[in-house]
Amino acid sequence: MRKRITWIIIIIVFLAAGATVCALRWKAWFSNPPEPVWNEAEVDYRFITFGQDSLPHFVNHGTVWSDTQDPKHLRILLLGDVHNEITHDRYLSLGATYPDLDAYAQLGDWLNRGYHYYAQQLQSDLKGTAFEYLPVLNTPGNHEYKKGLGKTLSPVWLSLFQHPQNGPANGLGSTYYVDFDNLRFIVLDTSAPRLLHHFTRLNKWLKQTLNTSGNKYTVVIMHHPVYSHAKGRWNVNLFTFLARPLRKADLVFSGHNHLYARRLPFVEIGSVHKSHTMRKHVKADKTSQQPVYELLTITRDSLLMQTYLLDTDSLYDEVVILP
């Protein structure tokens, strides 16, 4: 009898704790905020991606994209979480600062939400800048997924970005890779896998994609980090299934935490002023709470990673990776 009462008490405590957590976290987990109304002129264009047949100054030799502007190097600018907070003028100045970019990349949460309003805002901010004509490599973040018991990627995101369809079954168009002359650029959608077989499938695909890269450098971008340097942001599933294969990559960039932390090959970057609290005594070679962006320069002989402060364009960190 006592044993039965003990189990009843345990179950009641467990259910009460679950109800309390759900009550406190319901809005964060399941509530989608109302969409603002876009009252300005509509901007109608699609982003240039490597899933399309032709790209400016790139030639597709089978499945390998070659830069015809300057075959000696490939230069890619990489942004972290933006949340629609980089202005039109700032995109203009970034394009003017780096006029020789071949492409740019983004780590998710480019849109504050996966709504038509924020898509229009982003496209208006990019209109007339160098980034309107540059091909983009990007992955969705959690803000671009609809909240709920079964999270789904916003149709707005899918309509904007026509990426290669060479990823795993549960990540087609959002998990993919692109081959350049000296680089394999791998994009992981970390919000897509939810069930066990999704993670095992992604693990297998990632291993194969890294192992078949040949002598190319390998750069991976993803939204959620495998190693989180922010307090309370550890993702057990990603660490369990992706940490080991990702150690074979040359660089792995993630966002989500809105801070900068380098512990090669893992690099966290954020491009807005919304930093999460850094974990104490965390292992990192360099950290910052300031918004940053990355400039990658890839040649046959080196992979150069340069970290710049977003507010001043001043060099903050630099790493050279040799073959």
GROMACS .gro file of C-alpha atoms in nm:
model
  323
    1MET     CA    1   0.000   0.000   0.000
    2ARG     CA    2   0.277   0.242   0.092
    3LYS     CA    3   0.456   0.163  -0.233
    4ARG     CA    4   0.141   0.242  -0.432
    5ILE     CA    5   0.092   0.572  -0.249
    6THR     CA    6   0.457   0.662  -0.314
    7TRP     CA    7   0.414   0.601  -0.686
    8ILE     CA    8   0.094   0.806  -0.692
    9ILE     CA    9   0.274   1.095  -0.522
   10ILE     CA   10   0.564   1.071  -0.771
   11ILE     CA   11   0.325   1.074  -1.065
   12ILE     CA   12   0.134   1.374  -0.926
   13VAL     CA   13   0.457   1.566  -0.866
   14PHE     CA   14   0.578   1.477  -1.216
   15LEU     CA   15   0.252   1.592  -1.379
   16ALA     CA   16   0.246   1.911  -1.170
   17ALA     CA   17   0.603   1.989  -1.268
   18GLY     CA   18   0.522   1.925  -1.635
   19ALA     CA   19   0.215   2.147  -1.618
   20THR     CA   20   0.417   2.426  -1.455
   21VAL     CA   21   0.690   2.408  -1.718
   22CYS     CA   22   0.431   2.412  -1.997
   23ALA     CA   23   0.254   2.708  -1.841
   24LEU     CA   24   0.577   2.905  -1.820
   25ARG     CA   25   0.712   2.801  -2.161
   26TRP     CA   26   0.390   2.772  -2.366
   27LYS     CA   27   0.435   3.106  -2.541
   28ALA     CA   28   0.801   3.038  -2.622
   29TRP     CA   29   0.731   2.687  -2.753
   30PHE     CA   30   0.394   2.711  -2.924
   31SER     CA   31   0.278   3.071  -2.966
   32ASN     CA   32   0.330   3.236  -3.306
   33PRO     CA   33   0.314   3.618  -3.271
   34PRO     CA   34   0.071   3.804  -3.499
   35GLU     CA   35   0.207   3.910  -3.836
   36PRO     CA   36   0.247   4.285  -3.897
   37VAL     CA   37   0.084   4.436  -4.204
   38TRP     CA   38   0.317   4.540  -4.488
   39ASN     CA   39   0.186   4.879  -4.606
   40GLU     CA   40   0.467   4.977  -4.843
   41ALA     CA   41   0.521   4.888  -5.209
   42GLU     CA   42   0.570   4.514  -5.267
   43VAL     CA   43   0.918   4.396  -5.367
   44ASP     CA   44   0.904   4.091  -5.592
   45TYR     CA   45   1.222   3.900  -5.669
   46ARG     CA   46   1.381   3.572  -5.572
   47PHE     CA   47   1.722   3.531  -5.423
   48ILE     CA   48   2.003   3.402  -5.643
   49THR     CA   49   2.108   3.058  -5.519
   50PHE     CA   50   2.321   2.768  -5.631
   51GLY     CA   51   2.007   2.562  -5.690
   52GLN     CA   52   1.941   2.758  -6.007
   53ASP     CA   53   2.072   2.688  -6.356
   54SER     CA   54   2.287   2.997  -6.403
   55LEU     CA   55   2.466   3.243  -6.176
   56PRO     CA   56   2.655   3.569  -6.233
   57HIS     CA   57   3.030   3.512  -6.289
   58PHE     CA   58   3.002   3.141  -6.200
   59VAL     CA   59   3.031   2.852  -6.442
   60ASN     CA   60   2.880   2.516  -6.353
   61HIS     CA   61   3.119   2.241  -6.461
   62GLY     CA   62   2.897   1.945  -6.390
   63THR     CA   63   2.842   1.978  -6.016
   64VAL     CA   64   3.135   2.214  -5.942
   65TRP     CA   65   3.093   2.591  -5.950
   66SER     CA   66   3.396   2.784  -6.079
   67ASP     CA   67   3.447   3.155  -6.028
   68THR     CA   68   3.529   3.323  -6.357
   69GLN     CA   69   3.591   3.667  -6.199
   70ASP     CA   70   3.907   3.559  -6.023
   71PRO     CA   71   3.987   3.187  -6.041
   72LYS     CA   72   4.271   3.237  -5.791
   73HIS     CA   73   4.041   3.272  -5.492
   74LEU     CA   74   3.683   3.247  -5.372
   75ARG     CA   75   3.558   3.510  -5.126
   76ILE     CA   76   3.242   3.465  -4.917
   77LEU     CA   77   3.098   3.700  -4.653
   78LEU     CA   78   2.913   3.525  -4.372
   79LEU     CA   79   2.645   3.679  -4.148
   80GLY     CA   80   2.503   3.535  -3.827
   81ASP     CA   81   2.154   3.591  -3.686
   82VAL     CA   82   2.020   3.915  -3.831
   83HIS     CA   83   1.646   3.922  -3.742
   84ASN     CA   84   1.582   4.192  -4.005
   85GLU     CA   85   1.799   4.436  -3.807
   86ILE     CA   86   2.072   4.514  -4.064
   87THR     CA   87   1.959   4.823  -4.252
   88HIS     CA   88   1.966   4.905  -4.622
   89ASP     CA   89   2.250   5.153  -4.566
   90ARG     CA   90   2.455   4.893  -4.379
   91TYR     CA   91   2.413   4.641  -4.662
   92LEU     CA   92   2.524   4.915  -4.901
   93SER     CA   93   2.837   4.988  -4.698
   94LEU     CA   94   2.925   4.619  -4.662
   95GLY     CA   95   2.900   4.576  -5.038
   96ALA     CA   96   3.120   4.880  -5.093
   97THR     CA   97   3.376   4.758  -4.839
   98TYR     CA   98   3.407   4.418  -5.010
   99PRO     CA   99   3.346   4.475  -5.383
  100ASP     CA  100   3.511   4.146  -5.482
  101LEU     CA  101   3.270   3.910  -5.302
  102ASP     CA  102   3.167   3.601  -5.496
  103ALA     CA  103   2.881   3.500  -5.265
  104TYR     CA  104   2.749   3.547  -4.915
  105ALA     CA  105   2.613   3.311  -4.651
  106GLN     CA  106   2.374   3.340  -4.357
  107LEU     CA  107   2.329   3.120  -4.048
  108GLY     CA  108   1.952   3.132  -3.997
  109ASP     CA  109   1.706   3.377  -3.838
  110TRP     CA  110   1.766   3.614  -4.127
  111LEU     CA  111   1.393   3.684  -4.101
  112ASN     CA  112   1.262   3.777  -3.759
  113ARG     CA  113   0.971   3.543  -3.838
  114GLY     CA  114   0.882   3.343  -4.145
  115TYR     CA  115   0.620   3.597  -4.245
  116HIS     CA  116   0.551   3.783  -4.569
  117TYR     CA  117   0.606   4.111  -4.381
  118TYR     CA  118   0.965   4.027  -4.282
  119ALA     CA  119   1.043   3.881  -4.625
  120GLN     CA  120   0.933   4.210  -4.779
  121GLN     CA  121   1.141   4.404  -4.526
  122LEU     CA  122   1.452   4.197  -4.602
  123GLN     CA  123   1.414   4.228  -4.977
  124SER     CA  124   1.360   4.603  -4.945
  125ASP     CA  125   1.676   4.633  -4.736
  126LEU     CA  126   1.877   4.440  -4.998
  127LYS     CA  127   1.725   4.613  -5.302
  128GLY     CA  128   1.984   4.818  -5.487
  129THR     CA  129   2.279   4.680  -5.287
  130ALA     CA  130   2.550   4.439  -5.400
  131PHE     CA  131   2.372   4.162  -5.212
  132GLU     CA  132   2.075   4.180  -5.448
  133TYR     CA  133   2.296   4.033  -5.721
  134LEU     CA  134   2.519   3.799  -5.519
  135PRO     CA  135   2.431   3.429  -5.479
  136VAL     CA  136   2.343   3.332  -5.124
  137LEU     CA  137   2.399   3.015  -4.919
  138ASN     CA  138   2.176   3.007  -4.613
  139THR     CA  139   1.995   2.786  -4.369
  140PRO     CA  140   1.670   2.851  -4.181
  141GLY     CA  141   1.676   2.927  -3.810
  142ASN     CA  142   1.420   2.849  -3.545
  143HIS     CA  143   1.255   3.189  -3.600
  144GLU     CA  144   1.179   3.090  -3.959
  145TYR     CA  145   0.997   2.777  -3.844
  146LYS     CA  146   0.635   2.785  -3.733
  147LYS     CA  147   0.604   2.695  -3.365
  148GLY     CA  148   0.387   2.408  -3.246
  149LEU     CA  149   0.394   2.039  -3.162
  150GLY     CA  150   0.505   1.968  -3.518
  151LYS     CA  151   0.728   2.256  -3.628
  152THR     CA  152   0.717   2.333  -3.999
  153LEU     CA  153   0.938   2.551  -4.214
  154SER     CA  154   0.763   2.864  -4.333
  155PRO     CA  155   0.640   2.850  -4.695
  156VAL     CA  156   0.777   3.205  -4.730
  157TRP     CA  157   1.132   3.077  -4.668
  158LEU     CA  158   1.090   2.793  -4.918
  159SER     CA  159   0.958   3.031  -5.185
  160LEU     CA  160   1.251   3.271  -5.143
  161PHE     CA  161   1.540   3.024  -5.155
  162GLN     CA  162   1.567   2.756  -5.425
  163HIS     CA  163   1.865   2.563  -5.290
  164PRO     CA  164   2.010   2.234  -5.424
  165GLN     CA  165   1.804   1.923  -5.359
  166ASN     CA  166   2.098   1.700  -5.260
  167GLY     CA  167   2.033   1.670  -4.885
  168PRO     CA  168   1.863   1.401  -4.673
  169ALA     CA  169   1.494   1.326  -4.725
  170ASN     CA  170   1.372   1.534  -4.430
  171GLY     CA  171   1.587   1.835  -4.525
  172LEU     CA  172   1.556   1.873  -4.902
  173GLY     CA  173   1.617   2.234  -5.000
  174SER     CA  174   1.733   2.339  -4.653
  175THR     CA  175   2.016   2.087  -4.593
  176TYR     CA  176   2.248   2.068  -4.893
  177TYR     CA  177   2.602   2.119  -5.020
  178VAL     CA  178   2.767   2.318  -5.298
  179ASP     CA  179   3.102   2.232  -5.454
  180PHE     CA  180   3.347   2.500  -5.567
  181ASP     CA  181   3.694   2.449  -5.715
  182ASN     CA  182   3.867   2.431  -5.376
  183LEU     CA  183   3.576   2.422  -5.133
  184ARG     CA  184   3.280   2.204  -5.036
  185PHE     CA  185   3.027   2.428  -4.862
  186ILE     CA  186   2.783   2.227  -4.648
  187VAL     CA  187   2.459   2.369  -4.508
  188LEU     CA  188   2.270   2.196  -4.223
  189ASP     CA  189   1.911   2.273  -4.123
  190THR     CA  190   1.926   2.197  -3.751
  191SER     CA  191   1.554   2.260  -3.694
  192ALA     CA  192   1.441   1.994  -3.942
  193PRO     CA  193   1.534   1.673  -3.752
  194ARG     CA  194   1.296   1.592  -3.468
  195LEU     CA  195   1.266   1.213  -3.458
  196LEU     CA  196   1.544   0.963  -3.396
  197HIS     CA  197   1.559   0.846  -3.757
  198HIS     CA  198   1.590   1.210  -3.873
  199PHE     CA  199   1.908   1.249  -3.667
  200THR     CA  200   2.056   0.916  -3.775
  201ARG     CA  201   1.979   0.999  -4.139
  202LEU     CA  202   2.144   1.340  -4.106
  203ASN     CA  203   2.445   1.183  -3.934
  204LYS     CA  204   2.490   0.936  -4.220
  205TRP     CA  205   2.446   1.204  -4.487
  206LEU     CA  206   2.693   1.439  -4.316
  207LYS     CA  207   2.958   1.168  -4.283
  208GLN     CA  208   2.925   1.077  -4.649
  209THR     CA  209   2.931   1.442  -4.760
  210LEU     CA  210   3.247   1.513  -4.562
  211ASN     CA  211   3.420   1.188  -4.659
  212THR     CA  212   3.362   1.242  -5.032
  213SER     CA  213   3.491   1.601  -5.041
  214GLY     CA  214   3.829   1.489  -5.176
  215ASN     CA  215   4.105   1.746  -5.125
  216LYS     CA  216   3.867   2.041  -5.100
  217TYR     CA  217   3.839   2.252  -4.788
  218THR     CA  218   3.514   2.187  -4.601
  219VAL     CA  219   3.306   2.463  -4.442
  220VAL     CA  220   2.979   2.385  -4.262
  221ILE     CA  221   2.712   2.634  -4.158
  222MET     CA  222   2.420   2.560  -3.925
  223HIS     CA  223   2.188   2.756  -3.699
  224HIS     CA  224   2.208   2.578  -3.362
  225PRO     CA  225   2.559   2.513  -3.229
  226VAL     CA  226   2.699   2.171  -3.143
  227TYR     CA  227   2.915   2.325  -2.869
  228SER     CA  228   2.722   2.611  -2.708
  229HIS     CA  229   2.922   2.885  -2.537
  230ALA     CA  230   2.603   3.048  -2.406
  231LYS     CA  231   2.448   2.964  -2.073
  232GLY     CA  232   2.154   2.722  -2.091
  233ARG     CA  233   2.174   2.672  -2.469
  234TRP     CA  234   2.325   2.322  -2.492
  235ASN     CA  235   2.160   2.098  -2.754
  236VAL     CA  236   2.206   1.734  -2.653
  237ASN     CA  237   2.069   1.586  -2.976
  238LEU     CA  238   2.298   1.787  -3.203
  239PHE     CA  239   2.599   1.713  -2.985
  240THR     CA  240   2.522   1.340  -2.979
  241PHE     CA  241   2.469   1.296  -3.352
  242LEU     CA  242   2.682   1.568  -3.514
  243ALA     CA  243   2.979   1.655  -3.290
  244ARG     CA  244   3.200   1.366  -3.397
  245PRO     CA  245   3.154   1.387  -3.777
  246LEU     CA  246   3.180   1.769  -3.771
  247ARG     CA  247   3.529   1.751  -3.621
  248LYS     CA  248   3.644   1.642  -3.969
  249ALA     CA  249   3.537   1.977  -4.119
  250ASP     CA  250   3.782   2.265  -4.147
  251LEU     CA  251   3.534   2.522  -4.013
  252VAL     CA  252   3.186   2.488  -3.861
  253PHE     CA  253   2.985   2.809  -3.817
  254SER     CA  254   2.670   2.837  -3.607
  255GLY     CA  255   2.450   3.119  -3.482
  256HIS     CA  256   2.153   3.117  -3.243
  257ASN     CA  257   2.340   3.248  -2.937
  258HIS     CA  258   2.423   3.597  -3.069
  259LEU     CA  259   2.784   3.594  -2.952
  260TYR     CA  260   3.128   3.516  -3.092
  261ALA     CA  261   3.328   3.217  -2.973
  262ARG     CA  262   3.604   3.029  -3.155
  263ARG     CA  263   3.707   2.678  -3.063
  264LEU     CA  264   3.820   2.527  -3.392
  265PRO     CA  265   3.671   2.388  -3.596
  266PHE     CA  266   3.362   2.529  -3.420
  267VAL     CA  267   3.285   2.901  -3.445
  268GLU     CA  268   2.974   3.077  -3.311
  269ILE     CA  269   2.887   3.417  -3.455
  270GLY     CA  270   2.606   3.667  -3.405
  271SER     CA  271   2.527   3.978  -3.607
  272VAL     CA  272   2.281   4.163  -3.382
  273HIS     CA  273   2.298   4.310  -3.030
  274LYS     CA  274   2.111   4.031  -2.851
  275SER     CA  275   2.390   3.836  -2.684
  276HIS     CA  276   2.309   3.551  -2.450
  277THR     CA  277   2.505   3.514  -2.129
  278MET     CA  278   2.840   3.346  -2.184
  279ARG     CA  279   2.903   3.033  -1.982
  280LYS     CA  280   3.177   3.079  -1.722
  281HIS     CA  281   3.507   2.896  -1.763
  282VAL     CA  282   3.410   2.788  -2.115
  283LYS     CA  283   3.689   2.658  -2.336
  284ALA     CA  284   3.740   2.901  -2.624
  285ASP     CA  285   4.039   3.054  -2.796
  286LYS     CA  286   3.861   3.386  -2.846
  287THR     CA  287   3.520   3.527  -2.749
  288SER     CA  288   3.321   3.847  -2.786
  289GLN     CA  289   2.975   3.975  -2.698
  290GLN     CA  290   2.980   4.217  -2.992
  291PRO     CA  291   2.808   4.150  -3.326
  292VAL     CA  292   3.045   4.025  -3.594
  293TYR     CA  293   3.062   3.892  -3.948
  294GLU     CA  294   3.309   3.663  -4.122
  295LEU     CA  295   3.509   3.698  -4.441
  296LEU     CA  296   3.627   3.370  -4.591
  297THR     CA  297   3.897   3.366  -4.858
  298ILE     CA  298   3.965   3.026  -5.013
  299THR     CA  299   4.255   2.945  -5.243
  300ARG     CA  300   4.424   2.621  -5.337
  301ASP     CA  301   4.685   2.683  -5.070
  302SER     CA  302   4.487   2.823  -4.776
  303LEU     CA  303   4.154   2.892  -4.610
  304LEU     CA  304   4.155   3.232  -4.441
  305MET     CA  305   3.890   3.317  -4.181
  306GLN     CA  306   3.872   3.683  -4.076
  307THR     CA  307   3.629   3.803  -3.810
  308TYR     CA  308   3.520   4.168  -3.824
  309LEU     CA  309   3.317   4.373  -3.578
  310LEU     CA  310   2.990   4.461  -3.750
  311ASP     CA  311   2.971   4.813  -3.609
  312THR     CA  312   3.317   4.928  -3.716
  313ASP     CA  313   3.441   4.684  -3.984
  314SER     CA  314   3.758   4.643  -3.773
  315LEU     CA  315   3.942   4.310  -3.775
  316TYR     CA  316   3.887   4.121  -3.449
  317ASP     CA  317   4.016   3.769  -3.516
  318GLU     CA  318   4.201   3.583  -3.790
  319VAL     CA  319   4.280   3.220  -3.858
  320VAL     CA  320   4.463   3.060  -4.151
  321ILE     CA  321   4.403   2.691  -4.228
  322LEU     CA  322   4.657   2.520  -4.452
  323PRO     CA  323   4.604   2.200  -4.655
   0.00000   0.00000   0.00000
